[in-house]
Tab-separated table of C-alpha atoms in Angstrom:
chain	number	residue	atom	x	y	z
A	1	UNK	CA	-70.849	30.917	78.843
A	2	UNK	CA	-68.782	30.433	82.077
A	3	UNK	CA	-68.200	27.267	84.022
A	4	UNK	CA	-70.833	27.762	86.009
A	5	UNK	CA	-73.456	28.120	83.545
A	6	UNK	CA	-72.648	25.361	81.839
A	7	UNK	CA	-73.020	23.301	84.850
A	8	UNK	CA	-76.401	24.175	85.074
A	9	UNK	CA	-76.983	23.837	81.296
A	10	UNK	CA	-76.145	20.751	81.552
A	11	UNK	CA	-78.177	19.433	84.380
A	12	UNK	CA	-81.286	21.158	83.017
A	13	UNK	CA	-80.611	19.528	79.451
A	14	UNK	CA	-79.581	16.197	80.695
A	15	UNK	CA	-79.911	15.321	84.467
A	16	UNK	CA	-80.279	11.603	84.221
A	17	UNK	CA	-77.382	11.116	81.921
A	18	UNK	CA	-75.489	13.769	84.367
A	19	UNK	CA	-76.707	11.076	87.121
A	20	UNK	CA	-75.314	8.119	85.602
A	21	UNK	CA	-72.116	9.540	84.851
A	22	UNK	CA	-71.626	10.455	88.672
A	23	UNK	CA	-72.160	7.467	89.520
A	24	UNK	CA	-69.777	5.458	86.964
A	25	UNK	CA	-66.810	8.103	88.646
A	26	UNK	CA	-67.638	7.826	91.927
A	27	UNK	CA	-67.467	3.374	91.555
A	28	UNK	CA	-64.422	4.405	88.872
A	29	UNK	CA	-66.085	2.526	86.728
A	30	UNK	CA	-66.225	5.085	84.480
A	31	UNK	CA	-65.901	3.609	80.120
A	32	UNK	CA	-62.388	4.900	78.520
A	33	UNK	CA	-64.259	5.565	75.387
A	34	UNK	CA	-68.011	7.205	74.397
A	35	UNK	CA	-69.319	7.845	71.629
A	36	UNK	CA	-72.246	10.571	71.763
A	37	UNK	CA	-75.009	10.534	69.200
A	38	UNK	CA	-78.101	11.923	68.387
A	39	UNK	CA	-78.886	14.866	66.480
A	40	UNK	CA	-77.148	17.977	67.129
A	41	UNK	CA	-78.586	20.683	69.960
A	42	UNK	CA	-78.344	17.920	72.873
A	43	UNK	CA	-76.187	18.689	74.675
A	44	UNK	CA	-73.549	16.397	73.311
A	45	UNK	CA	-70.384	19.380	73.333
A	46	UNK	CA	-71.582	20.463	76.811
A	47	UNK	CA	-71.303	17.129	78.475
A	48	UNK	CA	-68.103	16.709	77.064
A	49	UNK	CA	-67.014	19.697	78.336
A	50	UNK	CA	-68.449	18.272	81.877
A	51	UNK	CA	-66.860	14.782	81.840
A	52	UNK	CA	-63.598	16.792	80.950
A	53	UNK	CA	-64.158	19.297	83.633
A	54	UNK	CA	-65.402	16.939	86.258
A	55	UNK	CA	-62.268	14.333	85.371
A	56	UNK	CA	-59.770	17.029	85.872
A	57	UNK	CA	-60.733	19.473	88.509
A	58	UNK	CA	-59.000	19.887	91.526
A	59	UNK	CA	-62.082	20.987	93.963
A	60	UNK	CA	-64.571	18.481	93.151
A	61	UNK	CA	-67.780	19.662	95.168
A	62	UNK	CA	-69.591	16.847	97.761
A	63	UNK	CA	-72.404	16.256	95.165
A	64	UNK	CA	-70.195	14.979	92.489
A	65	UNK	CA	-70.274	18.644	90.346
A	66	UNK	CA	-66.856	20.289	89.214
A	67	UNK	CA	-66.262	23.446	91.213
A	68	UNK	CA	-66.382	25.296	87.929
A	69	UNK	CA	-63.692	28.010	89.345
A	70	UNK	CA	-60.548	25.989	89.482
A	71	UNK	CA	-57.627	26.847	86.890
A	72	UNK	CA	-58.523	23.450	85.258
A	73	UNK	CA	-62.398	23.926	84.819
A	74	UNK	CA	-61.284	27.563	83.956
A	75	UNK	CA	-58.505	26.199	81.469
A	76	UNK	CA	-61.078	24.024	79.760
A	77	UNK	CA	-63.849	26.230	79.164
A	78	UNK	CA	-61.746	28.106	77.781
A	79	UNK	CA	-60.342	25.559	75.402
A	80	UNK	CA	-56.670	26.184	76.533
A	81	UNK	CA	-55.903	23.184	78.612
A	82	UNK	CA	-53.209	21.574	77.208
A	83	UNK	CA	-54.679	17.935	78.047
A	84	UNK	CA	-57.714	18.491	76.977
A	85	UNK	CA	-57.665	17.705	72.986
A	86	UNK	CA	-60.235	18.628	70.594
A	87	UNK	CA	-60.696	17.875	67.696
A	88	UNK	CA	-63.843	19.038	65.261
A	89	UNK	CA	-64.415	19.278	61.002
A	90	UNK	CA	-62.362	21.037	59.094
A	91	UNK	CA	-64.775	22.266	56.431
A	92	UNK	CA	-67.177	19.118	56.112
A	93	UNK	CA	-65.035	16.603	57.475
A	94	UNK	CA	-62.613	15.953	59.599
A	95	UNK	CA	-59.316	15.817	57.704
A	96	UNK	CA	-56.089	13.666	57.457
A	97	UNK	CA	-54.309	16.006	58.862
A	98	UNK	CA	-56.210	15.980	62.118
A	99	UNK	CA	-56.515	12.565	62.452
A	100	UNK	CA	-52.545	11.639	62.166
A	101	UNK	CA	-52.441	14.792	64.624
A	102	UNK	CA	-54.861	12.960	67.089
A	103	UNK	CA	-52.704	9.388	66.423
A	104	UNK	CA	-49.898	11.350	67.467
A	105	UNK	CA	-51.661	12.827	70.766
A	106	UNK	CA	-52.606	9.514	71.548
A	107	UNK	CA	-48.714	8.273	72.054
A	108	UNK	CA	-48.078	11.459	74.149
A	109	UNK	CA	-48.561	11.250	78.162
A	110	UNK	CA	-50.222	14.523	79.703
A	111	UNK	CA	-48.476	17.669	80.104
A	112	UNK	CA	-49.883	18.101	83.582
A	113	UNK	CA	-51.014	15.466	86.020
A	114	UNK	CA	-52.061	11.553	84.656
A	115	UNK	CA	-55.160	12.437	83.063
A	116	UNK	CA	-55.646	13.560	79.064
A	117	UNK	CA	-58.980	13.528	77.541
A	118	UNK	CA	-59.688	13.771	73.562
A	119	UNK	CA	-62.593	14.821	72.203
A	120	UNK	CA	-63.994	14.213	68.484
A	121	UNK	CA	-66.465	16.216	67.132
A	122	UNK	CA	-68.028	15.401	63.872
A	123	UNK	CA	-66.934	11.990	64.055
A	124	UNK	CA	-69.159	10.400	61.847
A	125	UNK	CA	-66.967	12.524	59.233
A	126	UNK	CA	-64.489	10.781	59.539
A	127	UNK	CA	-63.280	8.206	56.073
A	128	UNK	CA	-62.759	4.855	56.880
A	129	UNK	CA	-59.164	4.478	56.658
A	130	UNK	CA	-59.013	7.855	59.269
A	131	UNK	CA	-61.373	6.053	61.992
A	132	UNK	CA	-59.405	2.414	61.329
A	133	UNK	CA	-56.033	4.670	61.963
A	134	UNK	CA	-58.064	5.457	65.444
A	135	UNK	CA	-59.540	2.386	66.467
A	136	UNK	CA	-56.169	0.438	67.861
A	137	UNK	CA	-55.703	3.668	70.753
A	138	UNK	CA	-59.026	2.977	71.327
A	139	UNK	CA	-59.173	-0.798	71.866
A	140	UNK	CA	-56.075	-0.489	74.029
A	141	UNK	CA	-55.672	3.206	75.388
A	142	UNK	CA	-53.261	4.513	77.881
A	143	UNK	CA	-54.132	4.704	81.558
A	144	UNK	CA	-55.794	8.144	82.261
A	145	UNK	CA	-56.563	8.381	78.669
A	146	UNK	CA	-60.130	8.956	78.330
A	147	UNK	CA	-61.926	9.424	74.688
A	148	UNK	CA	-64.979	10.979	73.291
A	149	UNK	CA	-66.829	11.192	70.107
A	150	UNK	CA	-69.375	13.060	69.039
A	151	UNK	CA	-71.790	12.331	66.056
A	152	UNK	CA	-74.892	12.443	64.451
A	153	UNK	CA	-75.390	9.900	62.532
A	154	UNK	CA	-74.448	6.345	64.446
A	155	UNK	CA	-75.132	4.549	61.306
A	156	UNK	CA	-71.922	6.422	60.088
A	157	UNK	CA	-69.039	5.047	62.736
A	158	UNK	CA	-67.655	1.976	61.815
A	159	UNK	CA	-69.120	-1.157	64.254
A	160	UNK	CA	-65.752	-2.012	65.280
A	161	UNK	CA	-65.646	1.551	67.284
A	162	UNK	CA	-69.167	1.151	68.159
A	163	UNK	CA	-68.293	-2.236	69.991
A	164	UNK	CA	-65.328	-0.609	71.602
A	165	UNK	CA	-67.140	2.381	73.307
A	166	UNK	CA	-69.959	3.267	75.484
A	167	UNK	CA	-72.876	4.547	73.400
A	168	UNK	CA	-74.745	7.195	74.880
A	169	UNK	CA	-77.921	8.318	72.822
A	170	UNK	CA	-78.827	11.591	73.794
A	171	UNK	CA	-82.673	12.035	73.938
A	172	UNK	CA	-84.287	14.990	73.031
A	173	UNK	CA	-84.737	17.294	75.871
A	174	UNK	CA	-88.517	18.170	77.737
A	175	UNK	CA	-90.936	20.528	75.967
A	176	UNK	CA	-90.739	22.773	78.906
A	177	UNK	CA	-86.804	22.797	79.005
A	178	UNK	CA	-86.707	23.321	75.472
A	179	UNK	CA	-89.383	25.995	75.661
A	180	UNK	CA	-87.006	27.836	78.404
A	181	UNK	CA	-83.891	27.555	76.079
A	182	UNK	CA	-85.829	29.307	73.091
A	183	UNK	CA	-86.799	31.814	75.721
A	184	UNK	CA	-83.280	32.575	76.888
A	185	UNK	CA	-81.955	32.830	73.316
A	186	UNK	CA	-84.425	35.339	72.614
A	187	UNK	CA	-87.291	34.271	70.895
A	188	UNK	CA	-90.623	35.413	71.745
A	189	UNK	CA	-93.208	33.447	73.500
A	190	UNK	CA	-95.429	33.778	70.677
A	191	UNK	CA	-92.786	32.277	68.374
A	192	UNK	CA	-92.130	29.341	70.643
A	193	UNK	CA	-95.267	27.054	69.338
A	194	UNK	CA	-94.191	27.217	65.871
A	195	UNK	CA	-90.136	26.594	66.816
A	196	UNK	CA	-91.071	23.469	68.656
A	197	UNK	CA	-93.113	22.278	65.681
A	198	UNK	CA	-89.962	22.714	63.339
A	199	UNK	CA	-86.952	21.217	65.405
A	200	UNK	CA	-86.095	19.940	69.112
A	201	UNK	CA	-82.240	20.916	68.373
A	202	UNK	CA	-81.068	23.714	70.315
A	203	UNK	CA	-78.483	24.348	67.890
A	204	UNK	CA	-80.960	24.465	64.666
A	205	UNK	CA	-83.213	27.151	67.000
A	206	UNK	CA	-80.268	29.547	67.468
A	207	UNK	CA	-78.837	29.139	64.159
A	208	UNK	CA	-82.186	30.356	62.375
A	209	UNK	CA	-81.773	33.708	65.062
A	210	UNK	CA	-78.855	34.920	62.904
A	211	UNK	CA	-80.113	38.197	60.800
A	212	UNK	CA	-83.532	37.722	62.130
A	213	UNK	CA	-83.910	34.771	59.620
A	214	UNK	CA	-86.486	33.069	61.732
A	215	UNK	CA	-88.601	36.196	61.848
A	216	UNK	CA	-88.504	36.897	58.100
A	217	UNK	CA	-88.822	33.350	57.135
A	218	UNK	CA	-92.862	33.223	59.133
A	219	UNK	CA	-93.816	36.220	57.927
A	220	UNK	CA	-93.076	35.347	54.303
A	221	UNK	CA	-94.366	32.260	54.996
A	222	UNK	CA	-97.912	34.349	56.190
A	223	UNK	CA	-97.891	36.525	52.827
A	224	UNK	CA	-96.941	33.407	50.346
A	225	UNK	CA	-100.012	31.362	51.996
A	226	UNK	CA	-102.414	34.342	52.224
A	227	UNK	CA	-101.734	34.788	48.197
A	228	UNK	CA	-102.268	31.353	47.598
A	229	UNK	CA	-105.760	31.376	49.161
A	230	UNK	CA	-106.552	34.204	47.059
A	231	UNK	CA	-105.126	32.779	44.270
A	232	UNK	CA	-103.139	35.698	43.378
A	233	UNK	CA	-100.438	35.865	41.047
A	234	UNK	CA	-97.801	37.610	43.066
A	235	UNK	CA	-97.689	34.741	45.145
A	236	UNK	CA	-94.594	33.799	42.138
A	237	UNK	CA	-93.365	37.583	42.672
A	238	UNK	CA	-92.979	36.847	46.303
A	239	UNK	CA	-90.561	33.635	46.274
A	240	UNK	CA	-88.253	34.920	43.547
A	241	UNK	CA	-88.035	39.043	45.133
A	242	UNK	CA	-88.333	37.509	49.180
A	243	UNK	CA	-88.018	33.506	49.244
A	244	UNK	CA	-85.040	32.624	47.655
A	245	UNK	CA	-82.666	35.417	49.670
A	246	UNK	CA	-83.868	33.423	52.543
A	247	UNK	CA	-83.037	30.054	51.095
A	248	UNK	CA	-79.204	30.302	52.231
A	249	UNK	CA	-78.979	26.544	51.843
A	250	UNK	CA	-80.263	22.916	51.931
A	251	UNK	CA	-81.363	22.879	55.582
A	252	UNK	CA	-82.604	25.978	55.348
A	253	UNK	CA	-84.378	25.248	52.005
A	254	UNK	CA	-85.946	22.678	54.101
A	255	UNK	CA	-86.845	24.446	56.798
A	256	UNK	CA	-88.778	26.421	54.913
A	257	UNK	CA	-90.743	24.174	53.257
A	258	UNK	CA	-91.548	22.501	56.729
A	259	UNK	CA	-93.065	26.221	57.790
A	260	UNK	CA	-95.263	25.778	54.742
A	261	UNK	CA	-96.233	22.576	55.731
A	262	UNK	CA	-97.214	23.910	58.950
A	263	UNK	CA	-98.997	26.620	57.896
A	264	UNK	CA	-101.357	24.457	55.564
A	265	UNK	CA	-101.612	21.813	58.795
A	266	UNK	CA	-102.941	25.362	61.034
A	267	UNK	CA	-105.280	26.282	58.000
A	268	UNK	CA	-106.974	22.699	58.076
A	269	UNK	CA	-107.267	23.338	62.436
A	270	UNK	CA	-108.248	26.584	62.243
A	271	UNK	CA	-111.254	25.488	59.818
A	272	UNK	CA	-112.248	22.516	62.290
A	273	UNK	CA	-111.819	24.884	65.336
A	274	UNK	CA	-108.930	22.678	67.234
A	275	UNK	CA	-106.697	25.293	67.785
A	276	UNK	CA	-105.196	28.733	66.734
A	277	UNK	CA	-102.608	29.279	64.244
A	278	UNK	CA	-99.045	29.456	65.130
A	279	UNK	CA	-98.743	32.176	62.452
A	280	UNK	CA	-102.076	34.320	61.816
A	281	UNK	CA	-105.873	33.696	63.218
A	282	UNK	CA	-106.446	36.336	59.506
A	283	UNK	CA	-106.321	32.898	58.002
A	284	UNK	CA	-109.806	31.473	59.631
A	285	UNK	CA	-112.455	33.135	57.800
A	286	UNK	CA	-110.609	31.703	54.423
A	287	UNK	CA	-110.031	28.364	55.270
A	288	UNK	CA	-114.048	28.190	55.599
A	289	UNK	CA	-114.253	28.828	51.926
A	290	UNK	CA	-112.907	25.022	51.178
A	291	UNK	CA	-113.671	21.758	51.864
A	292	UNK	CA	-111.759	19.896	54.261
A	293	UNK	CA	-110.561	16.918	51.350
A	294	UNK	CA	-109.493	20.095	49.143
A	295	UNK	CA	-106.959	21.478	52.105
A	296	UNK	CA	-105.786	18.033	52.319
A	297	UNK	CA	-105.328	17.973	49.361
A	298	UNK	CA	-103.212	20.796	49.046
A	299	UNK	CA	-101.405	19.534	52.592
A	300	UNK	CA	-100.081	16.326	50.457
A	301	UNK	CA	-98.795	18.680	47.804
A	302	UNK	CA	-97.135	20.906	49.836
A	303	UNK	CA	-95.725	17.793	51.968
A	304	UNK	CA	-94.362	16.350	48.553
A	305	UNK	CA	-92.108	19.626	47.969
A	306	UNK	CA	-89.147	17.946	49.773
A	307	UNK	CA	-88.547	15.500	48.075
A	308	UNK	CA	-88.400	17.094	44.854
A	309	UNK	CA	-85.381	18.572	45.978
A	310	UNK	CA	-84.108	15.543	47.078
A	311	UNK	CA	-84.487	14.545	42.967
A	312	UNK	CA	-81.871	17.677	42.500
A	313	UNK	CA	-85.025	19.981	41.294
A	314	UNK	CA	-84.084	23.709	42.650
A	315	UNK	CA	-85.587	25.303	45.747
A	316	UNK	CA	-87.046	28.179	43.223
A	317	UNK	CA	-88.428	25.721	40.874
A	318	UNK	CA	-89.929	23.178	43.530
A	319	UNK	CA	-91.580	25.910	45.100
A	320	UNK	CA	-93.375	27.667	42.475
A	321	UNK	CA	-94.581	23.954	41.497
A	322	UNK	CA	-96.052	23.533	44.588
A	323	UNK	CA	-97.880	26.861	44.550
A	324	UNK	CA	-99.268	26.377	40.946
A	325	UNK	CA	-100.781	22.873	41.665
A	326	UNK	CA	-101.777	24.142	45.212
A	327	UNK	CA	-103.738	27.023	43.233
A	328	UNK	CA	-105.220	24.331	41.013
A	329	UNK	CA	-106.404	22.433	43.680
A	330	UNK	CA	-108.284	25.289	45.546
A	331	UNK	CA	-109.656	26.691	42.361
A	332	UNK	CA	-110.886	23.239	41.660
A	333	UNK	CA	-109.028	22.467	38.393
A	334	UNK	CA	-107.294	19.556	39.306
């Protein structure tokens, strides 16, 4: 991605918070400190990259954009400016190392011009003692210094940095936006429905592209659920010889147990005629074979998986659980 395109990333993902930060720079009112949260897929590196482009370029265009072709924009998309600091996890968290790194960047005045901008990713990875070592350049930070974290999970920065920055919560984006993004990564407009019923991060979506993991993922899901309604035994065969490859870890694990969710939620529409499935319509003719309490039924079972693995029970184990009682509840023995 070029300068450009990230410009109009950016004001397709978020053109109010795009608005409100034009308007802070242009009455220089603009906070010293942020701290972006919300779950990840956003937006929240892009804008970043924005602010930092938009605070140093030298060709600033008459509606408040950064030219996106100056040696600074250039500099910082590529992640080479010199005043442009970033800092993300090392591993699962950010590190000592870093953070005595960024204490020591903090002391420093810019290589080139008055302005030096630091960015955190991952903050909410941070210990305690590493954002305490932070929070004393951030109550009282150098002129042109300008600071912004990134995280996740608010609930995980300390309230003394909370009360010391602007706190921008990043909504999700539109349906249709969101719907063009999964279009320009490359999924399929068939696909799309069942995407947008799984996640409304950007970042999750592109992830589960890698190795056509997405693709494999909903068509197992189709062959474990079309055993299961025919109560066939190779329904077990299935998640140890094609499931578990594709359980690569914990958010995955859950990912896929949110597709089986979803495809017991389309069997239960498909048999009261609200809508077609998101994976197969092969599925309507057999969902008329069972009451509408026993696919609930089974819906609260397979909704339960998740949190079996939150009790440390293996993905393996928690599924073929669900599948057996799921089995017992269509046959009618439970």
């Amino acid at each position: 991605m070029n300068a450009k395109e990230l410009i109009t990333r950016v004001m397709a993902l978020q053109p109010q918070l795009i608005a409100q930060l034009q308007k802070a720079l242009a009455s220089q009112q603009l906070a010293h400190a942020f701290l972006f949260t919300g779950p990840a897929g956003r937006g929240q590196e892009l804008v970043a990259d924005w602010l930092a482009m938009r605070l140093m370029c030298q060709h600033v265009t008459p509606d408040g954009q950064p030219d996106g072709t100056c040696d600074q924009c250039q500099r910082i998309m590529q992640h080479e400016h010199p005043d442009v600091i970033e800092v993300q996890p090392d591993g699962k968290s950010i590190k000592v190392d870093q953070v005595r790194f960024l204490k020591d960047e903090f002391t420093k005045t810019a290589v080139e011009g008055q302005q030096k901008i630091f960015i955190v990713a991952g903050a909410d990875t941070m210990t305690t003692s590493a954002a305490n070592g932070l929070l004393k350049f951030i109550e009282e930070p150098a002129q042109g210094q300008t600071a912004i974290l990134i995280a996740e999970n608010r609930s995980q920065i300390l309230p003394t940095i909370i009360s010391r920055t602007q706190v921008i919560n990043f909504s999700a984006v539109s349906d249709e936006q969101f719907k063009e993004e999964l279009l320009a990564m490359g999924y399929t407009a068939k696909q799309i429905p069942l995407v947008q019923s799984l996640t409304d991060s950007t970042v999750v979506a592109e992830e589960w592209l890698t190795d056509d993991w997405f693709e494999h993922a909903t068509q197992a899901t189709i062959d474990l659920v079309s055993m299961i309604l025919k109560n066939s035994d190779q329904a077990f065969t299935l998640v140890q010889t094609v499931y578990v490859p594709l359980a690569l870890d914990a958010a995955h694990n859950k990912t896929l147990l949110m597709m089986l969710g979803q495809a017991w939620r389309d069997i239960l529409l498909l048999k009261t005629g609200v809508q077609d499935s998101r994976f197969t319509d092969e599925w309507a003719n057999a969902a008329q074979h069972f009451k509408t309490e026993t696919l609930l039924a089974v819906i609260s079972i397979v909704l339960a998986a998740p949190q079996r693995l939150e009790k440390n029970i293996n993905f393996q184990t928690t599924l073929e659980a669900t599948i057996l009682e799921s089995q017992f509840k269509l046959a009618g023995l439970s």
